[in-house]
C-alpha positions as CSV (number, residue, x, y, z in Angstrom):
1,M,3.5,-62.1,53.0
2,S,2.1,-58.9,54.4
3,D,-1.3,-60.3,55.5
4,P,-1.7,-60.2,59.3
5,T,-2.7,-63.9,59.6
6,P,-0.4,-65.2,62.4
7,A,1.7,-68.3,62.4
8,I,0.2,-71.5,63.9
9,A,1.6,-72.2,67.4
10,D,1.3,-75.6,69.0
11,D,0.8,-74.3,72.5
12,A,-2.5,-72.5,71.7
13,A,-4.3,-75.4,70.0
14,P,-8.0,-75.8,70.9
15,S,-9.0,-78.8,72.9
16,G,-11.4,-80.2,70.4
17,A,-13.0,-79.5,67.0
18,S,-16.7,-80.3,66.5
19,R,-19.7,-78.9,64.6
20,G,-20.7,-75.5,65.9
21,T,-17.8,-75.1,68.4
22,S,-16.5,-72.0,66.7
23,R,-19.5,-69.7,66.5
24,G,-19.6,-66.0,66.2
25,T,-22.2,-63.7,67.6
26,S,-25.4,-62.2,66.1
27,R,-27.4,-59.2,67.2
28,N,-30.6,-61.0,66.2
29,P,-30.2,-64.8,66.5
30,F,-33.7,-65.6,65.4
31,L,-33.4,-63.5,62.2
32,T,-30.0,-65.1,61.5
33,R,-31.3,-68.6,61.9
34,F,-34.3,-67.8,59.7
35,A,-32.1,-66.2,57.0
36,G,-29.7,-69.2,57.1
37,S,-32.6,-71.7,56.7
38,A,-34.2,-69.7,53.9
39,A,-30.9,-69.4,52.0
40,A,-30.3,-73.1,52.4
41,L,-33.8,-74.0,51.1
42,I,-33.3,-71.7,48.0
43,L,-29.8,-73.2,47.3
44,R,-31.3,-76.7,47.5
45,L,-34.0,-75.9,45.0
46,I,-31.5,-74.3,42.6
47,G,-28.7,-76.8,43.3
48,I,-30.6,-79.9,42.1
49,T,-31.1,-78.2,38.7
50,L,-27.5,-77.2,38.1
51,R,-25.5,-79.0,35.4
52,V,-21.9,-79.3,36.7
53,T,-18.9,-80.4,34.7
54,V,-15.6,-81.0,36.5
55,S,-12.2,-80.3,34.9
56,I,-8.9,-81.1,36.7
57,E,-5.4,-79.8,35.9
58,E,-2.7,-82.3,35.1
59,G,-1.0,-83.2,38.3
60,G,-4.2,-82.7,40.2
61,P,-6.3,-85.1,42.3
62,P,-8.4,-88.0,40.8
63,S,-11.6,-86.2,41.8
64,F,-12.8,-82.7,42.7
65,Y,-12.7,-83.8,46.4
66,V,-9.9,-85.4,48.4
67,P,-9.7,-85.9,52.2
68,A,-7.3,-84.0,54.4
69,A,-6.5,-81.3,51.9
70,V,-6.3,-77.5,52.1
71,Y,-8.6,-75.9,49.5
72,S,-8.8,-72.2,48.4
73,F,-11.4,-70.4,46.3
74,W,-12.7,-66.9,45.7
75,H,-15.4,-65.5,48.0
76,R,-17.9,-64.9,45.1
77,C,-18.1,-68.7,44.5
78,I,-19.5,-69.6,48.0
79,L,-22.9,-70.8,46.8
80,P,-21.9,-73.2,43.9
81,A,-19.1,-74.5,46.2
82,T,-21.5,-75.1,49.0
83,W,-23.7,-77.2,46.7
84,Q,-20.9,-79.1,45.0
85,Y,-18.9,-80.0,48.1
86,R,-21.9,-80.6,50.4
87,G,-22.1,-83.4,52.9
88,R,-18.4,-84.0,53.4
89,D,-17.7,-82.4,56.9
90,I,-15.3,-79.8,55.3
91,G,-14.1,-77.1,57.7
92,V,-14.6,-73.6,56.2
93,M,-13.2,-70.4,57.8
94,T,-15.9,-67.7,57.9
95,S,-15.6,-64.3,59.5
96,Q,-17.0,-63.3,62.9
97,S,-19.0,-60.5,61.2
98,E,-22.8,-60.5,60.9
99,D,-22.4,-61.6,57.2
100,G,-20.1,-64.4,58.3
101,E,-22.8,-65.6,60.8
102,Y,-25.3,-65.9,57.9
103,I,-22.8,-67.8,55.8
104,A,-21.9,-70.1,58.7
105,R,-25.6,-70.9,59.4
106,T,-26.2,-71.7,55.8
107,I,-23.2,-73.9,55.1
108,D,-23.8,-75.8,58.4
109,K,-27.0,-77.1,56.9
110,F,-25.0,-78.6,54.1
111,G,-22.7,-80.6,56.3
112,F,-19.8,-78.2,56.6
113,L,-17.9,-77.3,59.8
114,P,-17.9,-73.5,60.2
115,V,-14.7,-72.2,61.8
116,R,-15.2,-68.6,62.8
117,G,-12.3,-66.1,62.2
118,S,-10.5,-64.1,59.5
119,S,-7.2,-62.4,58.9
120,S,-8.5,-59.3,60.7
121,R,-10.3,-60.9,63.7
122,G,-9.9,-64.3,65.4
123,G,-7.5,-65.6,62.8
124,A,-5.0,-67.3,65.1
125,R,-7.5,-69.5,66.9
126,A,-9.4,-70.2,63.6
127,L,-6.2,-71.4,62.0
128,L,-5.5,-73.6,65.0
129,E,-8.9,-75.2,64.7
130,M,-8.5,-75.7,61.0
131,R,-5.2,-77.5,61.6
132,Q,-6.9,-79.7,64.2
133,L,-9.6,-80.6,61.6
134,V,-7.0,-81.5,59.0
135,E,-5.0,-83.6,61.4
136,A,-8.3,-85.5,62.2
137,G,-8.6,-86.3,58.5
138,H,-11.0,-83.5,57.4
139,T,-10.5,-81.3,54.3
140,V,-10.7,-77.6,55.0
141,A,-11.4,-74.6,52.7
142,F,-10.6,-70.9,52.6
143,T,-12.6,-68.2,50.8
144,I,-9.3,-66.7,50.2
145,D,-10.1,-63.1,49.4
146,G,-12.7,-62.8,52.1
147,P,-14.2,-61.4,54.1
148,R,-13.7,-57.9,52.6
149,G,-11.3,-58.3,49.8
150,P,-9.5,-57.0,47.8
151,K,-11.1,-59.2,45.2
152,Y,-9.0,-61.9,43.7
153,L,-6.1,-61.3,46.1
154,A,-5.0,-64.4,48.1
155,K,-4.2,-64.3,51.8
156,P,-1.5,-66.6,53.1
157,G,-3.5,-68.7,55.6
158,P,-3.6,-71.9,53.4
159,V,0.2,-71.8,52.9
160,L,0.8,-71.6,56.7
161,L,-1.7,-74.5,57.2
162,A,-0.2,-76.7,54.5
163,K,3.3,-76.2,56.0
164,S,2.2,-77.1,59.5
165,T,0.1,-80.1,58.5
166,Q,2.1,-81.3,55.5
167,K,-1.1,-81.7,53.5
168,P,-1.5,-80.5,49.9
169,M,-3.0,-77.2,48.8
170,L,-5.6,-77.2,46.0
171,A,-7.4,-74.2,44.3
172,F,-10.7,-74.3,42.5
173,H,-13.1,-72.0,40.7
174,F,-16.7,-72.2,39.5
175,A,-17.8,-70.5,36.3
176,V,-21.5,-70.2,35.8
177,D,-23.2,-69.4,32.5
178,R,-26.3,-67.8,34.0
179,A,-26.3,-66.2,37.4
180,W,-27.5,-63.2,39.4
181,V,-24.4,-61.1,40.2
182,L,-24.8,-59.0,43.3
183,N,-23.4,-55.4,43.6
184,T,-20.9,-56.3,46.3
185,W,-17.1,-56.0,46.5
186,D,-16.7,-59.6,45.3
187,E,-19.5,-59.6,42.7
188,F,-21.1,-62.5,44.6
189,I,-22.8,-65.0,42.2
190,I,-26.2,-66.8,42.7
191,P,-26.6,-69.4,40.0
192,K,-29.9,-69.4,38.2
193,P,-31.9,-72.6,37.9
194,F,-30.6,-75.0,35.3
195,A,-27.4,-73.0,34.8
196,R,-24.4,-74.8,33.3
197,V,-21.4,-74.8,35.7
198,L,-17.7,-75.6,35.1
199,L,-15.6,-76.5,38.1
200,R,-11.9,-76.3,37.5
201,V,-9.5,-77.8,40.1
202,S,-5.8,-77.1,40.2
203,R,-2.8,-79.4,40.5
204,Y,-1.5,-80.3,44.0
205,M,0.7,-77.8,45.8
206,W,3.0,-78.9,48.6
207,V,4.8,-76.7,51.2
208,P,8.0,-78.1,52.8
209,A,7.9,-78.4,56.5
210,G,11.2,-76.5,56.8
211,A,10.2,-73.6,54.5
212,D,11.8,-70.3,55.4
213,D,10.2,-66.9,54.8
214,A,11.4,-66.6,51.2
215,T,10.1,-70.1,50.4
216,M,6.8,-69.3,52.0
217,Q,6.6,-66.2,49.8
218,R,7.1,-68.3,46.7
219,H,4.4,-70.8,47.7
220,H,2.0,-67.9,48.5
221,Q,2.7,-66.6,44.9
222,D,2.2,-70.1,43.6
223,L,-1.2,-70.2,45.3
224,Q,-2.2,-66.9,43.8
225,E,-1.2,-68.0,40.3
226,S,-3.1,-71.2,40.7
227,L,-6.2,-69.4,41.7
228,D,-5.9,-67.0,38.8
229,R,-5.2,-69.9,36.4
230,V,-8.2,-72.0,37.3
231,R,-10.4,-68.9,37.2
232,V,-9.3,-67.9,33.7
233,F,-9.6,-71.5,32.5
234,A,-13.1,-72.0,33.9
235,E,-14.4,-68.7,32.5
236,E,-12.8,-69.2,29.1
237,N,-13.9,-72.8,28.6
238,L,-17.3,-72.7,30.3
239,R,-19.4,-73.0,27.1
240,T,-17.1,-75.5,25.3
241,L,-16.7,-78.0,28.1
242,T,-20.1,-78.0,29.8
243,R,-22.9,-80.1,28.5
244,P,-25.9,-78.3,26.9
């Protein structure tokens, strides 16, 4: 795996994980708080109108959410994921950039635990905090092609975390029949009111505790293939599996 995300070392673990302990910085804190509150309000107004159908692969969990798991999804799906998985104290890695601060402020209002860091900045400490959350029984999630892409290319952080915690990996994707699509690297989606949404969740993926580099490479590829598979399924079956 060529991504610069470092391995997780026991001796650098943070002393505690709690809401808001992994904040980034903002050049204009007032504007950031206002933008986060406004985004949360808009998402609540849209979210209550969404018609979500859940589909799970054979060999997957009994529900779209399970505790103490390591989830991965594409950056463009942040808003529908925030709505669907709200209120569960899920740890989510967000970058230390200004955009990451907006996202952290928004998801915090939906009961998530923002963990600040990315493969390019603060990744080691963020992975340590994510591990601590998993070991405390929390589920965690990675926007796996963020914060800057390339689009639909998975980074290895979840594989490292699944190995160190011996908890399962899962991938999911949201397909939306009507959405505003932003002109950004990830084609970020904002679902329109009353949109039909299909959430597809993968089978479980486990990484052995003694996995060597070659085995880690295979599990990284398995994660990539699972993310691709659930995305294609959701987008191809959106209209046939969602209720009118």
